């Protein structure tokens, strides 16, 4: 393959499509309860890529973290790296004005990840592919 053809292929692989609107997800989201703090910080969707971090604290000490991205290149995916491990990606299955659901039926658990915003509250829910056995977390937008 020629250098020009290789560069064209690479450019098409990372060229963002018209990205879905995830601006409702942007911001610093925080939950505090019983000596525990959980926060997600979402940047904007620029160039087909939206980046986020999640950090959990227990009694003032870090107890977990996750790198997250929503990428909209050929398709839109939510990719999570809990504890910095290898990314697991879920395809956008449905999107509302202030909600989105991503799925991967081949993953063990979760197979479905949903985010929904209502006012200044953001809720993330994970479950199996049919929505059974849900686990949810909610954060408040930090001002």
N, C-alpha and C. Protein backbone atom coordinates (compact mmCIF):
# COMPACT_ATOMS: atom_id res chain seq x y z
N UNK A 1 0.86 -1.17 0.00
CA UNK A 1 0.00 0.00 0.00
C UNK A 1 0.91 1.23 0.00
N UNK A 2 0.56 2.20 -0.79
CA UNK A 2 1.37 3.41 -0.87
C UNK A 2 1.20 4.26 0.39
N UNK A 3 2.15 5.15 0.61
CA UNK A 3 2.10 6.05 1.77
C UNK A 3 0.85 6.92 1.69
N UNK A 4 0.53 7.42 0.50
CA UNK A 4 -0.64 8.28 0.33
C UNK A 4 -1.92 7.51 0.67
N UNK A 5 -2.04 6.29 0.19
CA UNK A 5 -3.22 5.47 0.48
C UNK A 5 -3.30 5.16 1.97
N UNK A 6 -2.16 4.89 2.60
CA UNK A 6 -2.14 4.61 4.04
C UNK A 6 -2.59 5.83 4.83
N UNK A 7 -2.10 7.01 4.45
CA UNK A 7 -2.51 8.23 5.15
C UNK A 7 -3.99 8.53 4.94
N UNK A 8 -4.51 8.29 3.75
CA UNK A 8 -5.93 8.50 3.50
C UNK A 8 -6.77 7.55 4.33
N UNK A 9 -6.34 6.29 4.44
CA UNK A 9 -7.06 5.31 5.25
C UNK A 9 -7.05 5.72 6.72
N UNK A 10 -5.92 6.16 7.22
CA UNK A 10 -5.80 6.60 8.60
C UNK A 10 -6.69 7.82 8.84
N UNK A 11 -6.69 8.77 7.94
CA UNK A 11 -7.51 9.97 8.11
C UNK A 11 -8.99 9.63 8.13
N UNK A 12 -9.41 8.68 7.31
CA UNK A 12 -10.82 8.30 7.30
C UNK A 12 -11.19 7.54 8.57
N UNK A 13 -10.25 6.84 9.17
CA UNK A 13 -10.53 6.07 10.38
C UNK A 13 -10.74 6.96 11.59
N UNK A 14 -10.12 8.14 11.61
CA UNK A 14 -10.26 9.01 12.76
C UNK A 14 -11.06 10.27 12.46
N UNK A 15 -11.62 10.37 11.28
CA UNK A 15 -12.42 11.54 10.93
C UNK A 15 -13.79 11.44 11.59
N UNK A 16 -14.13 12.37 12.49
CA UNK A 16 -15.41 12.26 13.17
C UNK A 16 -16.59 12.48 12.24
N UNK A 17 -17.65 11.73 12.49
CA UNK A 17 -18.90 11.94 11.78
C UNK A 17 -19.63 13.07 12.49
N UNK A 18 -20.82 13.39 12.06
CA UNK A 18 -21.62 14.34 12.80
C UNK A 18 -21.91 13.73 14.16
N UNK A 19 -21.29 14.27 15.19
CA UNK A 19 -21.39 13.69 16.52
C UNK A 19 -22.76 13.96 17.12
N UNK A 20 -23.33 12.95 17.78
CA UNK A 20 -24.56 13.18 18.54
C UNK A 20 -24.29 14.23 19.63
N UNK A 21 -25.32 14.89 20.10
CA UNK A 21 -25.17 15.94 21.10
C UNK A 21 -25.12 15.33 22.50
N UNK A 22 -23.96 15.45 23.14
CA UNK A 22 -23.80 15.01 24.52
C UNK A 22 -23.49 16.18 25.44
N UNK A 23 -23.82 17.41 25.02
CA UNK A 23 -23.49 18.59 25.82
C UNK A 23 -24.17 18.55 27.19
N UNK A 24 -25.28 17.86 27.30
CA UNK A 24 -25.99 17.73 28.58
C UNK A 24 -25.18 16.96 29.62
N UNK A 25 -24.16 16.25 29.19
CA UNK A 25 -23.32 15.43 30.07
C UNK A 25 -22.13 16.22 30.62
N UNK A 26 -21.79 17.34 29.99
CA UNK A 26 -20.61 18.12 30.37
C UNK A 26 -20.72 18.65 31.79
N UNK A 27 -19.58 18.66 32.48
CA UNK A 27 -19.55 19.28 33.80
C UNK A 27 -18.88 18.41 34.84
N UNK A 28 -18.88 18.92 36.06
CA UNK A 28 -18.28 18.25 37.21
C UNK A 28 -19.44 17.78 38.10
N UNK A 29 -19.62 16.49 38.15
CA UNK A 29 -20.74 15.86 38.85
C UNK A 29 -20.22 15.22 40.14
N UNK A 30 -20.89 15.48 41.27
CA UNK A 30 -20.40 15.03 42.57
C UNK A 30 -21.53 14.40 43.39
N UNK A 31 -21.16 13.33 44.13
CA UNK A 31 -22.07 12.71 45.10
C UNK A 31 -21.28 12.52 46.39
N UNK A 32 -21.85 12.95 47.51
CA UNK A 32 -21.22 12.77 48.82
C UNK A 32 -22.21 12.12 49.75
N UNK A 33 -21.78 11.03 50.44
CA UNK A 33 -22.63 10.35 51.41
C UNK A 33 -21.77 9.43 52.27
N UNK A 34 -22.00 9.47 53.58
CA UNK A 34 -21.37 8.54 54.52
C UNK A 34 -19.85 8.47 54.38
N UNK A 35 -19.19 9.61 54.27
CA UNK A 35 -17.73 9.64 54.16
C UNK A 35 -17.19 9.24 52.80
N UNK A 36 -18.09 9.07 51.83
CA UNK A 36 -17.67 8.69 50.48
C UNK A 36 -17.99 9.83 49.51
N UNK A 37 -17.08 10.02 48.59
CA UNK A 37 -17.29 11.02 47.54
C UNK A 37 -17.06 10.32 46.20
N UNK A 38 -17.96 10.55 45.27
CA UNK A 38 -17.82 10.04 43.90
C UNK A 38 -17.99 11.23 42.98
N UNK A 39 -17.13 11.31 41.98
CA UNK A 39 -17.26 12.41 41.03
C UNK A 39 -16.94 11.94 39.62
N UNK A 40 -17.68 12.49 38.67
CA UNK A 40 -17.38 12.32 37.25
C UNK A 40 -17.21 13.70 36.66
N UNK A 41 -16.17 13.86 35.88
CA UNK A 41 -15.89 15.14 35.23
C UNK A 41 -15.87 14.88 33.73
N UNK A 42 -16.83 15.48 33.02
CA UNK A 42 -16.98 15.30 31.57
C UNK A 42 -16.60 16.58 30.85
N UNK A 43 -15.72 16.44 29.86
CA UNK A 43 -15.37 17.56 28.99
C UNK A 43 -16.38 17.66 27.85
N UNK A 44 -16.06 18.48 26.85
CA UNK A 44 -16.97 18.64 25.72
C UNK A 44 -16.63 17.63 24.62
N UNK A 45 -17.56 17.50 23.69
CA UNK A 45 -17.38 16.62 22.53
C UNK A 45 -16.73 17.46 21.44
N UNK A 46 -15.42 17.34 21.32
CA UNK A 46 -14.69 18.09 20.31
C UNK A 46 -13.94 17.10 19.44
N UNK A 47 -14.05 17.24 18.13
CA UNK A 47 -13.35 16.35 17.22
C UNK A 47 -13.85 14.93 17.26
N UNK A 48 -15.10 14.75 17.72
CA UNK A 48 -15.67 13.41 17.79
C UNK A 48 -15.26 12.63 19.04
N UNK A 49 -14.70 13.34 20.04
CA UNK A 49 -14.20 12.66 21.23
C UNK A 49 -14.55 13.46 22.48
N UNK A 50 -15.21 12.81 23.43
CA UNK A 50 -15.56 13.41 24.72
C UNK A 50 -14.86 12.58 25.80
N UNK A 51 -14.09 13.24 26.66
CA UNK A 51 -13.32 12.54 27.67
C UNK A 51 -13.86 12.81 29.07
N UNK A 52 -13.73 11.80 29.95
CA UNK A 52 -14.19 11.95 31.33
C UNK A 52 -13.31 11.13 32.26
N UNK A 53 -13.33 11.52 33.52
CA UNK A 53 -12.71 10.72 34.58
C UNK A 53 -13.73 10.53 35.68
N UNK A 54 -13.61 9.41 36.36
CA UNK A 54 -14.42 9.14 37.55
C UNK A 54 -13.44 8.83 38.67
N UNK A 55 -13.70 9.42 39.84
CA UNK A 55 -12.85 9.17 41.00
C UNK A 55 -13.75 8.94 42.20
N UNK A 56 -13.41 7.90 42.98
CA UNK A 56 -14.13 7.60 44.21
C UNK A 56 -13.19 7.75 45.39
N UNK A 57 -13.68 8.39 46.44
CA UNK A 57 -12.91 8.59 47.67
C UNK A 57 -13.68 8.00 48.83
N UNK A 58 -12.97 7.38 49.74
CA UNK A 58 -13.57 6.87 50.97
C UNK A 58 -12.75 7.43 52.12
N UNK A 59 -13.41 8.17 53.00
CA UNK A 59 -12.73 8.81 54.14
C UNK A 59 -11.50 9.60 53.69
N UNK A 60 -11.64 10.32 52.58
CA UNK A 60 -10.59 11.20 52.08
C UNK A 60 -9.50 10.53 51.27
N UNK A 61 -9.58 9.22 51.09
CA UNK A 61 -8.55 8.49 50.33
C UNK A 61 -9.15 7.90 49.06
N UNK A 62 -8.37 7.95 47.99
CA UNK A 62 -8.83 7.39 46.72
C UNK A 62 -9.11 5.90 46.89
N UNK A 63 -10.29 5.47 46.41
CA UNK A 63 -10.65 4.06 46.48
C UNK A 63 -10.93 3.47 45.10
N UNK A 64 -10.95 4.29 44.07
CA UNK A 64 -11.15 3.80 42.71
C UNK A 64 -11.16 4.93 41.71
N UNK A 65 -10.92 4.56 40.45
CA UNK A 65 -10.97 5.56 39.38
C UNK A 65 -11.30 4.85 38.07
N UNK A 66 -11.69 5.67 37.10
CA UNK A 66 -12.04 5.15 35.78
C UNK A 66 -11.80 6.24 34.74
N UNK A 67 -11.24 5.85 33.61
CA UNK A 67 -11.15 6.74 32.46
C UNK A 67 -12.30 6.36 31.53
N UNK A 68 -12.99 7.36 30.99
CA UNK A 68 -14.16 7.13 30.16
C UNK A 68 -14.06 8.02 28.92
N UNK A 69 -14.57 7.52 27.81
CA UNK A 69 -14.64 8.37 26.62
C UNK A 69 -15.89 7.99 25.82
N UNK A 70 -16.44 8.98 25.16
CA UNK A 70 -17.45 8.75 24.14
C UNK A 70 -16.80 9.18 22.85
N UNK A 71 -16.73 8.27 21.91
CA UNK A 71 -16.09 8.57 20.63
C UNK A 71 -17.11 8.38 19.52
N UNK A 72 -17.13 9.32 18.62
CA UNK A 72 -18.06 9.28 17.51
C UNK A 72 -17.27 9.40 16.21
N UNK A 73 -16.78 8.26 15.74
CA UNK A 73 -16.05 8.22 14.49
C UNK A 73 -16.96 7.55 13.46
N UNK A 74 -16.74 6.30 13.11
CA UNK A 74 -17.67 5.62 12.21
C UNK A 74 -19.00 5.37 12.90
N UNK A 75 -18.94 5.00 14.18
CA UNK A 75 -20.11 4.80 15.03
C UNK A 75 -19.82 5.49 16.35
N UNK A 76 -20.83 5.60 17.20
CA UNK A 76 -20.65 6.22 18.50
C UNK A 76 -20.55 5.15 19.57
N UNK A 77 -19.48 5.23 20.36
CA UNK A 77 -19.23 4.25 21.42
C UNK A 77 -18.91 4.95 22.73
N UNK A 78 -19.28 4.31 23.82
CA UNK A 78 -18.89 4.67 25.18
C UNK A 78 -17.83 3.65 25.57
N UNK A 79 -16.64 4.10 25.93
CA UNK A 79 -15.55 3.21 26.30
C UNK A 79 -15.11 3.51 27.72
N UNK A 80 -15.06 2.48 28.55
CA UNK A 80 -14.69 2.63 29.95
C UNK A 80 -13.44 1.83 30.26
N UNK A 81 -12.60 2.42 31.10
CA UNK A 81 -11.38 1.77 31.56
C UNK A 81 -11.34 1.83 33.09
N UNK A 82 -12.11 0.97 33.77
CA UNK A 82 -12.09 0.99 35.24
C UNK A 82 -10.71 0.63 35.76
N UNK A 83 -10.21 1.44 36.69
CA UNK A 83 -8.89 1.20 37.25
C UNK A 83 -7.78 1.34 36.24
N UNK A 84 -8.06 1.94 35.07
CA UNK A 84 -7.06 2.11 34.03
C UNK A 84 -6.83 0.87 33.18
N UNK A 85 -7.65 -0.17 33.39
CA UNK A 85 -7.48 -1.40 32.60
C UNK A 85 -7.82 -1.15 31.13
N UNK A 86 -7.70 -2.18 30.33
CA UNK A 86 -8.02 -2.10 28.90
C UNK A 86 -9.48 -1.64 28.72
N UNK A 87 -9.70 -0.80 27.72
CA UNK A 87 -11.03 -0.25 27.48
C UNK A 87 -12.01 -1.32 27.02
N UNK A 88 -13.24 -1.19 27.52
CA UNK A 88 -14.37 -1.99 27.05
C UNK A 88 -15.35 -0.99 26.44
N UNK A 89 -15.76 -1.22 25.19
CA UNK A 89 -16.59 -0.26 24.48
C UNK A 89 -18.00 -0.80 24.26
N UNK A 90 -18.96 0.11 24.36
CA UNK A 90 -20.38 -0.19 24.19
C UNK A 90 -20.92 0.73 23.11
N UNK A 91 -21.71 0.19 22.20
CA UNK A 91 -22.24 0.96 21.08
C UNK A 91 -23.48 1.74 21.49
N UNK A 92 -23.61 2.96 20.97
CA UNK A 92 -24.81 3.77 21.23
C UNK A 92 -26.03 3.04 20.69
N UNK A 93 -26.98 2.74 21.57
CA UNK A 93 -28.19 2.00 21.19
C UNK A 93 -29.38 2.94 21.04
N UNK A 94 -29.45 3.95 21.92
CA UNK A 94 -30.54 4.93 21.81
C UNK A 94 -30.13 6.20 22.51
N UNK A 95 -30.71 7.31 22.04
CA UNK A 95 -30.39 8.60 22.64
C UNK A 95 -31.62 9.47 22.67
N UNK A 96 -31.82 10.12 23.80
CA UNK A 96 -32.88 11.10 23.96
C UNK A 96 -32.26 12.48 24.06
N UNK A 97 -33.09 13.46 24.39
CA UNK A 97 -32.59 14.83 24.49
C UNK A 97 -31.53 14.98 25.58
N UNK A 98 -31.70 14.28 26.71
CA UNK A 98 -30.73 14.33 27.80
C UNK A 98 -30.50 12.94 28.38
N UNK A 99 -30.39 11.97 27.49
CA UNK A 99 -30.12 10.59 27.92
C UNK A 99 -29.45 9.82 26.78
N UNK A 100 -28.78 8.75 27.17
CA UNK A 100 -28.15 7.89 26.18
C UNK A 100 -27.98 6.50 26.78
N UNK A 101 -28.14 5.48 25.94
CA UNK A 101 -27.93 4.10 26.36
C UNK A 101 -26.96 3.45 25.39
N UNK A 102 -25.98 2.76 25.95
CA UNK A 102 -24.94 2.07 25.19
C UNK A 102 -25.00 0.59 25.56
N UNK A 103 -24.80 -0.30 24.57
CA UNK A 103 -24.91 -1.73 24.85
C UNK A 103 -23.78 -2.53 24.22
N UNK A 104 -23.51 -3.68 24.84
CA UNK A 104 -22.60 -4.69 24.31
C UNK A 104 -23.08 -6.03 24.85
N UNK A 105 -23.87 -6.75 24.06
CA UNK A 105 -24.46 -8.02 24.49
C UNK A 105 -23.40 -9.09 24.73
N UNK A 106 -22.20 -8.92 24.19
CA UNK A 106 -21.13 -9.92 24.35
C UNK A 106 -20.36 -9.75 25.66
N UNK A 107 -20.48 -8.61 26.31
CA UNK A 107 -19.75 -8.36 27.55
C UNK A 107 -20.45 -9.10 28.69
N UNK A 108 -19.68 -9.51 29.72
CA UNK A 108 -20.28 -10.26 30.82
C UNK A 108 -21.24 -9.39 31.63
N UNK A 109 -20.77 -8.38 32.31
CA UNK A 109 -21.61 -7.44 33.03
C UNK A 109 -20.77 -6.20 33.29
N UNK A 110 -21.29 -5.05 33.04
CA UNK A 110 -22.63 -4.79 32.51
C UNK A 110 -22.67 -4.98 31.00
N UNK A 111 -23.87 -5.11 30.48
CA UNK A 111 -24.08 -5.17 29.04
C UNK A 111 -24.78 -3.91 28.54
N UNK A 112 -25.30 -3.15 29.48
CA UNK A 112 -26.02 -1.91 29.16
C UNK A 112 -25.58 -0.82 30.14
N UNK A 113 -25.24 0.34 29.59
CA UNK A 113 -24.88 1.50 30.39
C UNK A 113 -25.73 2.66 29.92
N UNK A 114 -26.46 3.25 30.86
CA UNK A 114 -27.34 4.37 30.53
C UNK A 114 -26.99 5.57 31.38
N UNK A 115 -27.05 6.75 30.78
CA UNK A 115 -26.91 8.01 31.48
C UNK A 115 -28.17 8.81 31.20
N UNK A 116 -28.66 9.50 32.23
CA UNK A 116 -29.82 10.38 32.06
C UNK A 116 -29.65 11.59 32.97
N UNK A 117 -29.96 12.74 32.42
CA UNK A 117 -29.90 13.97 33.21
C UNK A 117 -31.30 14.51 33.41
N UNK A 118 -31.58 14.90 34.67
CA UNK A 118 -32.83 15.57 34.98
C UNK A 118 -32.47 16.77 35.85
N UNK A 119 -32.59 17.96 35.28
CA UNK A 119 -32.16 19.17 35.99
C UNK A 119 -30.67 19.11 36.26
N UNK A 120 -30.29 19.25 37.53
CA UNK A 120 -28.89 19.20 37.92
C UNK A 120 -28.49 17.84 38.48
N UNK A 121 -29.23 16.82 38.14
CA UNK A 121 -28.92 15.46 38.59
C UNK A 121 -28.60 14.58 37.39
N UNK A 122 -27.49 13.87 37.48
CA UNK A 122 -27.06 12.92 36.46
C UNK A 122 -27.10 11.52 37.08
N UNK A 123 -27.76 10.59 36.42
CA UNK A 123 -27.84 9.21 36.90
C UNK A 123 -27.26 8.27 35.86
N UNK A 124 -26.37 7.40 36.32
CA UNK A 124 -25.81 6.34 35.47
C UNK A 124 -26.36 5.02 35.99
N UNK A 125 -26.78 4.17 35.06
CA UNK A 125 -27.32 2.86 35.43
C UNK A 125 -26.65 1.80 34.58
N UNK A 126 -26.18 0.74 35.24
CA UNK A 126 -25.64 -0.41 34.52
C UNK A 126 -26.55 -1.60 34.77
N UNK A 127 -26.62 -2.51 33.79
CA UNK A 127 -27.50 -3.67 33.92
C UNK A 127 -27.12 -4.71 32.88
N UNK A 128 -27.87 -5.82 32.88
CA UNK A 128 -27.70 -6.77 31.79
C UNK A 128 -28.38 -6.18 30.55
N UNK A 129 -28.33 -6.87 29.45
CA UNK A 129 -28.80 -6.32 28.17
C UNK A 129 -30.29 -5.97 28.19
N UNK A 130 -31.09 -6.70 28.99
CA UNK A 130 -32.52 -6.43 29.05
C UNK A 130 -32.91 -5.42 30.13
N UNK A 131 -31.91 -4.92 30.86
CA UNK A 131 -32.20 -3.95 31.91
C UNK A 131 -32.44 -4.58 33.27
N UNK A 132 -32.24 -5.88 33.41
CA UNK A 132 -32.41 -6.56 34.69
C UNK A 132 -31.20 -6.33 35.58
N UNK A 133 -31.40 -6.47 36.89
CA UNK A 133 -30.32 -6.31 37.88
C UNK A 133 -29.63 -4.96 37.77
N UNK A 134 -30.40 -3.85 37.71
CA UNK A 134 -29.77 -2.54 37.55
C UNK A 134 -29.06 -2.07 38.82
N UNK A 135 -27.97 -1.36 38.60
CA UNK A 135 -27.24 -0.67 39.66
C UNK A 135 -27.10 0.77 39.20
N UNK A 136 -27.48 1.72 40.05
CA UNK A 136 -27.47 3.13 39.65
C UNK A 136 -26.65 3.99 40.61
N UNK A 137 -26.10 5.06 40.05
CA UNK A 137 -25.41 6.09 40.81
C UNK A 137 -25.94 7.43 40.32
N UNK A 138 -26.10 8.37 41.25
CA UNK A 138 -26.53 9.73 40.87
C UNK A 138 -25.56 10.75 41.43
N UNK A 139 -25.34 11.80 40.64
CA UNK A 139 -24.47 12.89 41.02
C UNK A 139 -25.23 14.19 40.82
N UNK A 140 -24.75 15.23 41.50
CA UNK A 140 -25.30 16.57 41.36
C UNK A 140 -24.24 17.44 40.67
N UNK A 141 -24.70 18.30 39.76
CA UNK A 141 -23.79 19.19 39.06
C UNK A 141 -23.16 20.16 40.04
N UNK A 142 -21.85 20.19 40.08
CA UNK A 142 -21.10 21.08 40.98
C UNK A 142 -21.00 22.45 40.33
N UNK A 143 -21.32 23.47 41.04
CA UNK A 143 -21.31 24.81 40.46
C UNK A 143 -20.12 25.61 40.88
